Amino acid sequence: MIWYKDKNDGIVISTRIRLARNLDGIPFPNALKDKAAHSQKIKAAVKDSSSPLAAQMDYLELDNASDLNKLSLAEEHLVSPQMLEGEGKSVLISKDNTMSIMLMEEDHIRLQVILGGFRLDEAYSTAEKLDDLIESKVNYAFDEEFGYLTACPTNAGTGLRASVMMHLPGLVLTKNISRIISQVNSLGIEVRGLYGEGTEADGNLYQISNRITMGLSEAEIIERLKKVVAQVSEAETKARDILKQQYGESASDRFYRAYGTLKYARSMTSSEAKALLSEVMLGKNMGIIKESGKLSPLECMICSTPSMISRGKELSPSERDKARAEFLRENL
Amino acid sequence: MIWYKDKNDGIVISTRIRLARNLDGIPFPNALKDKAAHSQKIKAAVKDSSSPLAAQMDYLELDNASDLNKLSLAEEHLVSPQMLEGEGKSVLISKDNTMSIMLMEEDHIRLQVILGGFRLDEAYSTAEKLDDLIESKVNYAFDEEFGYLTACPTNAGTGLRASVMMHLPGLVLTKNISRIISQVNSLGIEVRGLYGEGTEADGNLYQISNRITMGLSEAEIIERLKKVVAQVSEAETKARDILKQQYGESASDRFYRAYGTLKYARSMTSSEAKALLSEVMLGKNMGIIKESGKLSPLECMICSTPSMISRGKELSPSERDKARAEFLRENL
């Protein structure tokens, strides 16, 4: 199931494992001429195998995909934003939208597993299987000293980026987020807003991932991240308890006003929508908002970004804000 | 039909005619001992007549009425706020809530007709019938030179107060209200906020009435008021047209956000409720808001004042704000 429709604990929204790999003896994609031939070779390694994973993977050449299709894949985090630019890129995506293998992104192969909730071990174990499947058919660029070689040295070594997406409104509203971010940073863990780099992320969604890919084993990287995420999660839970006390009886008024605005506004910017949807998520997590619509507030957030709302059409900002308000009224 | 449930044109909400009368040769109520006996005499004049009006009137002694009942009558403008204080007061109220005869208020008799919409002639003609009915049985205090005598000289002469309640959000939002009020004042016409004396009335509801009761005939008083109300109404219509242009496409967003807040808030002050309900009234008048609940926005406004919300119970302000929000969610 695609991560944003899957279950989560209200704090850790999703888990992603990404492995960067390259074919041995072949230039990195930015200097590679016959990308298509190499992509076909990797595709064949996956599709022609007898692994049960093979049947699940669909192949898509992005040159032939519509802009709308590509944008959706990027917004759903099934391909990286870089995959939307340049030529000769393709992707294998599992039918359940939990696995994707990007070909000819920055590296020849970027395989990822993305799951709803806090499931680092499960995601890594699946990624490992995909990795083994490919490695059984092609030779990876690997150095005994440096490990897996990558186009950008910051990914070399394990080639592993493990990350979780967290919803941290409690830490933001109690003004603890900056402190937590610096603590986490000092442990070699990176924190980014889902939709930007600031400490006040739109929608209070944060991506937390390992900065270091070399000098640690995959297991160590994942254990470290797991520990940090558990700590941040605990801090968020405490912050929400504090908010509950601070707001007291006014909590339901606050959350329901956000809900009412989302249900009736006729025009809404992306940034307001994210802020209000984050309130509604928190209100639901706190057991205050009971109403459920066609989509969860998280699904609404993912699906109401400017590009998702435009759905490939040329819309002016004000047309988009109207379309977004309509989308939210109908689906929240 | 009670005025706030009746039809109106969206600008002139209701019309009220009030006649002040006193019994001849008897002290005014503030110095009168046997109020009950005199009240009974007036009651009998109405009830024992053969007029079809007689059967419609119910008699209520306010000393025996519950606080809640009295408060409701005052909020619905069927009795004046002064009727809630002191003893020995009673009222005859028509079953359709359009006529009331207050006994032993400031004057022995204050009869009023209150109708939805802009209906000065109809209201006056009904008030005249009630007045004739009583005058056929009792002697009014009347002076050839001064006309009807009243406890306070500002009511003497015709004893007539003709007033209309207007909803003027357009003039308020375009900042023309102060100018209009001074123009109207210079014509001997009084403008008051429904819930206060300021120029920015809660809910943008204004009471417009004649200041002069003497030196003009009843017909002249009514004609003057009619003319002024028509002018204010025209100015309000123009102001709404200007707003329509100013707001452009953002109008529906504005009105629906007010509506959404009313439909979902869990706590709301009286003043916020009136402001938002006034927006919703305007949005409905402009044909933008189509939704209808159990009560109209005007009914909600009349029924969500602190005393109406408390309904005779002792509520703290925050309990009242919660009860009001609940009332509005259920009824708007």
XYZ file of C-alpha atoms in Angstrom:
664
model
C 0.000 0.000 0.000
C 1.302 3.447 -0.815
C 2.859 4.956 2.311
C 0.450 7.854 2.810
C -2.599 5.596 2.722
C -1.024 3.114 5.120
C -1.318 3.075 8.896
C 0.985 5.181 11.038
C 1.233 6.078 14.712
C 0.400 9.752 14.181
C 4.021 10.810 14.629
C 6.192 8.647 12.385
C 4.336 8.875 9.108
C 6.553 6.824 6.825
C 9.880 5.033 6.497
C 12.130 5.028 3.472
C 15.259 3.054 2.629
C 17.241 4.064 -0.421
C 20.288 2.329 -1.811
C 22.525 3.981 -4.423
C 24.271 1.554 -6.777
C 26.236 1.807 -10.017
C 27.269 -0.591 -12.726
C 30.958 -1.462 -12.736
C 33.195 -0.024 -15.425
C 30.595 2.317 -16.914
C 30.494 6.125 -16.614
C 28.012 7.618 -14.148
C 24.715 8.703 -15.782
C 25.735 12.344 -16.233
C 28.487 11.179 -18.641
C 26.765 8.105 -20.037
C 25.678 7.977 -23.693
C 23.697 4.739 -24.127
C 21.567 4.978 -21.016
C 18.705 3.032 -22.584
C 20.812 -0.085 -23.206
C 22.077 -0.136 -19.622
C 18.631 0.527 -18.231
C 17.311 -2.419 -20.221
C 20.036 -4.594 -18.750
C 19.060 -3.677 -15.179
C 15.358 -4.012 -15.962
C 16.028 -7.495 -17.338
C 17.963 -8.394 -14.189
C 14.851 -7.662 -12.162
C 12.083 -8.775 -14.515
C 13.685 -11.976 -15.789
C 14.480 -13.319 -12.370
C 12.446 -16.047 -10.734
C 12.052 -13.952 -7.563
C 8.464 -13.216 -6.552
C 9.515 -9.556 -6.537
C 9.964 -9.607 -10.320
C 6.295 -9.995 -11.153
C 5.416 -7.034 -8.959
C 7.563 -4.527 -10.817
C 6.259 -2.413 -13.687
C 8.684 -0.626 -15.962
C 8.114 2.976 -17.007
C 10.275 5.063 -19.335
C 9.893 8.611 -18.091
C 10.544 10.061 -21.577
C 7.264 8.459 -22.621
C 5.306 9.305 -19.469
C 2.969 12.305 -19.271
C 4.043 15.271 -17.188
C 1.094 14.612 -14.903
C 2.097 11.009 -14.352
C 5.686 12.028 -13.598
C 4.621 14.795 -11.214
C 2.354 12.432 -9.324
C 5.155 9.904 -8.928
C 7.436 12.601 -7.537
C 4.793 13.975 -5.148
C 4.148 10.461 -3.924
C 7.907 10.046 -3.406
C 8.048 7.078 -5.774
C 10.637 8.903 -7.860
C 12.925 11.748 -6.833
C 12.308 15.261 -8.216
C 15.559 14.889 -10.222
C 13.898 12.114 -12.225
C 11.587 14.688 -13.807
C 14.476 16.439 -15.542
C 16.728 15.302 -18.371
C 16.297 12.329 -20.668
C 16.841 8.593 -20.711
C 15.487 7.923 -17.225
C 13.222 5.064 -16.289
C 11.832 3.443 -13.194
C 10.581 0.090 -12.005
C 7.709 0.506 -9.552
C 6.027 -2.240 -7.601
C 2.286 -2.636 -8.090
C 1.722 -1.904 -4.406
C 3.777 1.312 -4.650
C 6.148 0.348 -1.848
C 9.236 -0.284 -3.988
C 10.809 1.633 -6.815
C 14.063 1.295 -8.694
C 15.088 4.523 -10.374
C 17.422 4.077 -13.292
C 19.837 6.729 -14.539
C 19.087 9.246 -11.825
C 22.336 10.586 -10.328
C 23.463 6.962 -10.021
C 22.666 4.097 -12.386
C 20.471 2.517 -9.765
C 18.623 4.035 -6.872
C 16.369 1.521 -5.303
C 14.008 2.464 -2.562
C 11.456 0.920 -0.298
C 8.901 3.268 1.228
C 6.372 2.109 3.817
C 3.757 3.765 6.030
C 4.660 4.052 9.728
C 7.950 3.382 11.551
C 9.291 0.222 9.861
C 13.008 0.605 9.261
C 13.934 -3.088 9.622
C 11.184 -4.274 7.330
C 11.995 -1.642 4.720
C 15.716 -2.428 4.858
C 15.176 -6.148 4.588
C 13.033 -5.682 1.460
C 15.579 -3.285 -0.014
C 18.288 -5.858 0.589
C 16.314 -8.480 -1.311
C 15.872 -6.144 -4.274
C 19.549 -5.294 -4.105
C 20.575 -8.977 -4.050
C 18.301 -9.689 -6.965
C 20.002 -7.069 -9.118
C 23.491 -7.873 -7.897
C 23.010 -11.510 -8.886
C 22.794 -10.407 -12.521
C 24.983 -7.296 -12.849
C 28.340 -6.199 -11.479
C 28.164 -3.248 -9.088
C 30.936 -0.674 -8.863
C 32.435 -1.593 -5.505
C 35.717 -0.747 -3.846
C 37.127 -2.818 -0.981
C 38.124 0.354 0.851
C 35.276 2.776 -0.024
C 32.435 0.331 -0.489
C 29.805 1.069 -3.152
C 30.933 3.846 -5.448
C 28.491 6.621 -6.250
C 28.361 9.673 -8.508
C 28.476 11.927 -5.464
C 30.948 10.836 -2.754
C 28.468 11.722 0.010
C 26.539 8.595 -0.916
C 29.484 6.241 -1.237
C 30.163 3.390 1.192
C 26.880 1.788 2.053
C 24.986 3.888 -0.492
C 22.283 3.826 2.143
C 19.953 6.631 2.999
C 17.496 5.626 5.693
C 14.863 8.163 6.499
C 11.577 8.595 8.267
C 8.984 11.303 7.835
C 7.691 12.663 11.119
C 4.743 14.916 11.947
C 5.982 17.196 14.714
C 3.332 19.869 15.416
C 3.797 19.476 19.169
C 7.488 20.354 19.026
C 6.767 23.252 16.682
C 3.905 24.697 18.745
C 5.804 24.371 22.030
C 8.807 25.986 20.302
C 11.088 23.017 21.023
C 11.732 22.121 17.409
C 14.957 24.117 16.909
C 16.501 22.630 20.036
C 15.561 19.112 18.978
C 16.889 19.667 15.468
C 20.302 20.791 16.732
C 20.482 17.856 19.135
C 19.649 15.468 16.338
C 22.109 17.150 13.971
C 24.889 16.748 16.506
C 24.324 12.992 16.285
C 25.047 12.984 12.551
C 21.387 12.852 11.658
C 19.874 15.278 9.211
C 16.491 16.959 9.638
C 14.762 18.672 6.757
C 11.280 20.058 6.264
C 9.400 17.853 3.848
C 8.728 20.817 1.609
C 11.799 22.928 2.377
C 14.858 23.357 4.481
C 13.627 25.697 7.232
C 13.020 24.707 10.830
C 9.350 25.571 10.491
C 8.291 23.090 7.885
C 5.011 23.534 6.048
C 2.573 21.076 7.527
C 5.030 20.363 10.359
C 6.365 17.388 8.395
C 10.057 16.620 8.837
C 12.337 14.176 7.049
C 14.911 12.665 9.394
C 17.766 10.712 7.814
C 21.366 9.572 8.248
C 23.969 12.020 7.025
C 26.840 9.516 7.090
C 26.904 6.642 4.587
C 30.481 5.506 5.053
C 32.418 4.105 8.036
C 29.335 2.532 9.556
C 27.597 -0.668 8.626
C 24.053 -0.623 7.300
C 22.859 -2.123 10.573
C 24.624 0.587 12.583
C 23.159 3.354 10.428
C 19.670 1.974 10.900
C 20.097 1.391 14.643
C 21.314 4.959 15.151
C 18.429 6.401 13.187
C 15.969 4.181 15.005
C 17.212 5.435 18.359
C 17.041 9.089 17.340
C 13.580 8.712 15.859
C 12.377 7.032 19.034
C 13.731 9.954 21.061
C 12.172 12.579 18.809
C 8.934 10.647 18.904
C 8.986 10.646 22.686
C 9.713 14.390 22.749
C 6.782 14.961 20.377
C 4.489 12.897 22.598
C 5.532 14.950 25.620
C 5.039 18.180 23.695
C 1.524 17.083 22.760
C 0.758 16.366 26.407
C 1.927 19.875 27.269
C -0.249 21.321 24.504
C -3.215 19.358 25.771
C -2.776 20.986 29.169
C -2.088 24.441 27.717
C -5.079 24.381 25.399
C -7.361 22.729 27.920
C -10.923 23.058 26.785
C -10.001 25.404 23.942
C -8.268 22.549 22.070
C -11.405 21.287 20.372
C -12.369 24.815 19.346
C -8.937 25.357 17.809
C -8.869 22.110 15.854
C -12.468 22.322 14.696
C -12.038 25.874 13.449
C -9.192 24.626 11.262
C -11.445 21.794 10.103
C -14.358 24.170 9.404
C -12.155 26.459 7.328
C -10.915 23.500 5.272
C -14.485 22.273 4.776
C -15.866 25.610 3.585
C -13.135 27.893 2.184
C -13.446 28.661 -1.529
C -9.790 29.559 -2.046
C -6.723 28.329 -0.205
C -2.980 28.622 -0.687
C -0.834 25.536 -0.412
C 0.840 26.852 2.689
C -2.430 27.591 4.528
C -3.785 24.183 3.536
C -0.737 22.430 4.982
C -0.897 24.413 8.212
C -4.624 23.695 8.685
C -4.290 20.038 7.692
C -1.499 19.654 10.222
C -3.867 21.017 12.897
C -6.538 18.559 11.817
C -4.015 15.676 11.902
C -3.086 16.679 15.431
C -6.739 17.054 16.385
C -7.443 13.556 15.097
C -4.389 12.129 16.864
C -5.573 13.729 20.092
C -8.959 12.068 19.625
C -10.743 15.394 19.316
C -11.756 15.441 15.657
C -13.840 12.390 14.857
C -15.067 13.237 11.356
C -13.587 11.279 8.462
C -13.864 12.118 4.788
C -12.831 10.329 1.626
C -9.175 11.056 2.327
C -7.157 11.403 5.527
C -5.649 14.833 6.313
C -2.232 13.382 5.369
C -3.515 12.206 1.990
C -5.088 15.631 1.496
C -1.751 17.264 2.281
C 0.190 15.092 -0.151
C -2.454 15.568 -2.835
C -2.933 19.317 -2.523
C 0.533 20.524 -3.462
C 0.520 22.972 -6.382
C 1.527 20.346 -8.930
C -0.921 17.714 -7.698
C -3.743 20.256 -7.746
C -2.826 21.499 -11.222
C -2.777 17.895 -12.471
C -0.780 18.851 -15.537
C -3.027 21.771 -16.489
C -1.804 25.341 -16.754
C -3.542 27.041 -13.820
C -2.941 30.539 -12.520
C -2.151 30.715 -8.793
C -5.684 31.917 -8.021
C -7.271 29.170 -10.136
C -5.091 26.690 -8.293
C -6.130 28.052 -4.893
C -9.760 27.633 -5.893
C -9.181 24.120 -7.193
C -7.347 23.248 -3.969
C -10.189 24.539 -1.789
C -12.645 22.483 -3.843
C -10.469 19.385 -3.577
C -10.228 19.777 0.189
C -13.966 20.412 0.655
C -14.761 17.245 -1.254
C -12.150 14.943 0.146
C -11.313 15.867 3.738
C -45.442 35.464 12.484
C -42.721 36.703 14.773
C -40.668 39.336 12.956
C -37.351 37.492 12.822
C -38.905 34.409 11.222
C -40.828 36.483 8.688
C -39.680 37.478 5.212
C -37.533 40.537 4.692
C -35.662 42.093 1.791
C -32.222 41.448 3.295
C -31.793 45.092 4.300
C -34.904 46.180 6.196
C -35.285 43.345 8.677
C -38.310 44.483 10.644
C -40.724 47.329 11.275
C -42.051 48.430 14.631
C -44.764 50.888 15.592
C -45.088 51.823 19.236
C -47.758 54.059 20.761
C -47.425 55.413 24.314
C -50.733 56.057 26.070
C -51.823 56.825 29.617
C -55.078 56.679 31.523
C -56.595 60.033 32.262
C -56.504 61.347 35.826
C -54.247 58.629 37.202
C -50.566 58.974 38.216
C -47.957 57.601 35.814
C -46.794 54.065 36.723
C -43.703 55.196 38.682
C -46.062 56.862 41.211
C -48.996 54.505 40.889
C -50.017 52.250 43.801
C -52.770 49.965 42.496
C -51.191 49.011 39.178
C -52.938 45.652 39.106
C -56.432 47.152 39.177
C -55.660 49.532 36.338
C -53.956 46.808 34.334
C -57.062 44.655 34.710
C -59.191 47.520 33.426
C -57.061 47.868 30.293
C -56.904 44.112 29.829
C -60.702 43.978 30.033
C -60.973 46.780 27.476
C -59.095 44.604 25.019
C -60.314 41.105 25.949
C -63.993 41.913 26.430
C -64.363 43.682 23.131
C -66.035 42.102 20.138
C -63.081 42.980 17.924
C -61.394 40.010 16.255
C -58.173 41.321 17.796
C -59.432 40.464 21.290
C -59.325 36.700 20.829
C -55.729 36.878 19.642
C -54.356 38.485 22.777
C -52.968 36.483 25.686
C -52.461 38.157 29.034
C -49.271 37.572 31.047
C -48.435 38.990 34.464
C -44.680 39.375 34.473
C -44.477 38.946 38.255
C -45.649 35.367 37.695
C -43.525 34.671 34.619
C -40.207 32.820 34.786
C -37.014 34.792 34.257
C -36.372 32.736 31.147
C -39.770 33.544 29.705
C -39.311 37.244 30.416
C -35.797 37.294 28.930
C -37.015 35.604 25.776
C -39.795 38.141 25.367
C -37.301 40.968 25.716
C -34.795 39.422 23.271
C -37.613 38.927 20.811
C -38.560 42.587 21.288
C -42.079 41.662 22.413
C -41.490 43.538 25.651
C -38.961 46.277 26.362
C -35.970 45.555 28.630
C -37.561 47.878 31.237
C -40.427 45.412 31.586
C -38.021 42.930 33.209
C -37.461 45.204 36.193
C -39.806 46.251 38.973
C -43.193 44.829 39.879
C -46.817 44.993 38.793
C -46.144 44.837 35.067
C -48.085 42.787 32.594
C -48.416 42.377 28.875
C -50.957 41.324 26.297
C -49.288 39.486 23.438
C -50.955 38.323 20.255
C -50.725 34.624 19.470
C -48.838 35.389 16.248
C -46.324 37.514 18.188
C -46.858 40.605 16.038
C -48.689 42.712 18.632
C -48.025 43.415 22.252
C -49.537 45.796 24.769
C -47.190 46.487 27.669
C -48.950 47.657 30.807
C -47.302 49.719 33.542
C -43.988 50.154 31.734
C -42.922 53.841 31.782
C -46.449 54.664 30.596
C -49.678 52.886 31.487
C -49.950 51.547 27.981
C -47.303 50.951 25.382
C -48.769 49.133 22.469
C -46.613 47.939 19.666
C -46.900 46.150 16.372
C -43.748 44.480 15.084
C -43.579 42.887 11.650
C -40.857 41.338 9.500
C -39.678 43.456 6.558
C -40.402 47.077 5.639
C -44.120 47.493 6.432
C -44.656 50.813 8.180
C -48.186 51.479 6.854
C -49.440 48.009 7.718
C -47.916 48.148 11.183
C -49.320 51.603 11.854
C -52.770 50.672 10.650
C -52.846 47.658 12.995
C -51.548 49.750 15.900
C -54.311 52.282 15.220
C -56.937 49.535 15.448
C -55.546 48.336 18.778
C -55.415 51.917 19.978
C -59.038 52.582 18.956
C -60.129 49.403 20.657
C -58.657 50.499 23.975
C -59.717 54.134 23.607
C -63.323 53.020 23.101
C -63.300 51.681 26.669
C -60.937 53.912 28.658
C -60.159 57.610 28.782
C -56.652 58.511 27.589
C -54.717 61.402 29.110
C -54.899 63.858 26.210
C -54.251 67.566 25.965
C -55.619 69.662 23.106
C -52.313 71.495 22.849
C -49.737 68.761 23.639
C -51.601 65.721 22.398
C -51.189 62.419 24.262
C -49.476 62.958 27.591
C -46.638 60.631 28.556
C -44.417 60.036 31.577
C -41.425 61.339 29.675
C -42.127 64.476 27.591
C -40.007 63.154 24.700
C -42.833 60.756 23.916
C -45.702 63.210 24.234
C -47.781 64.397 21.303
C -48.400 61.482 19.035
C -46.802 59.036 21.475
C -45.571 57.384 18.312
C -42.209 55.738 17.841
C -41.904 54.254 14.383
C -38.755 52.286 13.785
C -37.197 49.839 11.416
C -34.291 47.498 11.976
C -31.791 47.488 9.131
C -28.872 45.212 8.327
C -26.165 47.491 6.984
C -22.947 45.485 6.504
C -22.298 47.129 3.141
C -22.239 50.635 4.632
C -20.065 49.410 7.512
C -17.563 47.550 5.328
C -17.268 50.404 2.833
C -16.852 52.794 5.786
C -19.845 54.914 4.802
C -21.873 54.220 7.917
C -20.781 57.266 9.975
C -21.531 59.630 7.115
C -24.965 58.067 6.585
C -25.745 58.197 10.302
C -24.985 61.918 10.537
C -27.047 62.644 7.440
C -29.950 60.706 8.897
C -29.556 62.367 12.284
C -29.725 65.810 10.676
C -33.206 64.880 9.412
C -34.444 64.301 12.970
C -34.131 60.552 12.662
C -32.285 58.517 15.259
C -29.917 55.644 14.479
C -28.839 53.182 17.150
C -27.004 49.893 17.039
C -29.399 47.097 17.920
C -27.141 45.972 20.727
C -25.547 49.300 21.642
C -25.130 52.914 20.792
C -21.881 52.915 18.766
C -21.654 53.460 15.044
C -20.223 49.971 14.586
C -23.100 47.861 15.773
C -22.575 44.191 16.582
C -23.996 42.200 13.734
C -24.296 45.413 11.672
C -27.919 45.758 12.804
C -29.233 49.299 13.226
C -32.478 50.611 14.633
C -33.716 53.691 12.767
C -36.565 55.676 14.322
C -38.197 59.085 14.564
C -36.792 61.352 17.254
C -39.697 63.852 17.156
C -43.116 62.793 18.412
C -44.749 66.193 18.647
C -45.526 68.905 16.075
C -45.956 66.387 13.284
C -48.888 64.164 12.509
C -48.545 60.395 12.694
C -48.738 60.232 8.919
C -45.964 62.813 8.573
C -43.722 60.955 11.023
C -44.196 57.733 9.107
C -43.716 59.347 5.701
C -40.457 60.953 6.834
C -39.128 57.722 8.229
C -40.179 55.832 5.130
C -38.255 58.243 2.929
C -35.104 58.046 5.047
C -35.236 54.273 5.250
C -35.623 54.066 1.477
C -32.565 56.269 1.070
C -30.468 54.287 3.533
C -31.619 51.110 1.842
C -30.524 52.443 -1.518
C -27.147 53.456 -0.086
C -26.744 49.972 1.381
C -27.578 48.381 -1.975
C -24.972 50.548 -3.674
C -22.418 49.715 -0.990
C -23.063 45.997 -1.545
C -22.519 46.457 -5.272
C -19.213 48.143 -4.512
C -18.254 45.299 -2.181
C -19.162 42.773 -4.853
C -16.727 44.473 -7.213
C -14.041 44.908 -4.535
C -14.222 41.317 -3.369
C -14.588 39.881 -6.842
C -13.944 36.187 -6.767
C -12.761 36.283 -3.156
C -16.305 37.030 -1.946
C -17.412 33.417 -1.777
C -14.224 32.452 0.057
C -14.802 35.190 2.609
C -18.438 34.331 3.300
C -17.916 30.592 3.342
C -15.024 30.869 5.801
C -17.369 32.688 8.163
C -19.935 29.957 7.588
C -17.368 27.193 8.159
C -16.245 28.744 11.419
C -19.857 28.972 12.632
C -20.476 25.356 11.609
C -17.445 23.938 13.410
C -16.226 26.205 16.222
C -16.519 24.740 19.719
C -16.517 28.065 21.562
C -17.709 31.456 20.372
C -18.266 34.831 21.986
C -21.491 36.694 21.343
C -19.648 39.414 19.504
C -17.809 37.014 17.164
C -21.046 35.140 16.500
C -22.842 38.337 15.507
C -19.994 39.441 13.239
C -19.827 36.048 11.487
C -23.621 35.732 11.242
C -23.761 39.177 9.665
C -21.242 37.958 7.044
C -23.373 34.894 6.391
C -26.524 37.048 6.073
C -24.721 39.201 3.532
C -23.396 36.106 1.744
C -26.929 34.738 1.490
C -28.326 38.072 0.329
C -25.632 38.187 -2.366
C -26.705 34.731 -3.509
C -23.347 33.212 -2.612
C -24.192 31.042 0.381
C -26.898 28.551 -0.553
C -26.904 26.301 2.502
C -29.853 26.539 4.871
C -30.095 25.117 8.364
C -32.901 24.870 10.875
C -32.692 28.610 11.568
C -31.800 31.586 9.406
C -28.649 33.558 10.297
C -30.925 36.306 11.652
C -32.788 33.875 13.893
C -29.423 32.521 15.048
C -28.290 36.054 15.872
C -31.414 36.873 17.870
C -31.242 33.538 19.665
C -27.532 33.495 20.515
C -27.353 36.533 22.771
C -25.906 35.745 26.223
C -29.303 35.606 27.903
C -30.955 33.513 25.194
C -28.043 31.064 25.278
C -28.077 30.844 29.064
C -31.835 30.175 28.984
C -32.199 31.111 32.609
C -29.334 28.920 33.823
C -26.287 30.293 35.602
C -23.498 29.771 33.060
C -19.939 31.055 33.253
C -18.835 33.056 30.192
C -16.833 30.093 28.889
C -19.719 27.671 29.375
C -21.912 30.121 27.531
C -19.445 30.420 24.656
C -19.450 26.637 24.341
C -23.232 26.449 24.499
C -23.460 29.182 21.865
C -21.076 27.362 19.523
C -23.145 24.196 19.933
C -26.374 26.076 19.301
C -24.945 27.618 16.133
C -23.526 24.319 14.830
C -26.890 22.660 15.235
C -29.142 25.398 13.973
C -27.388 27.483 11.329
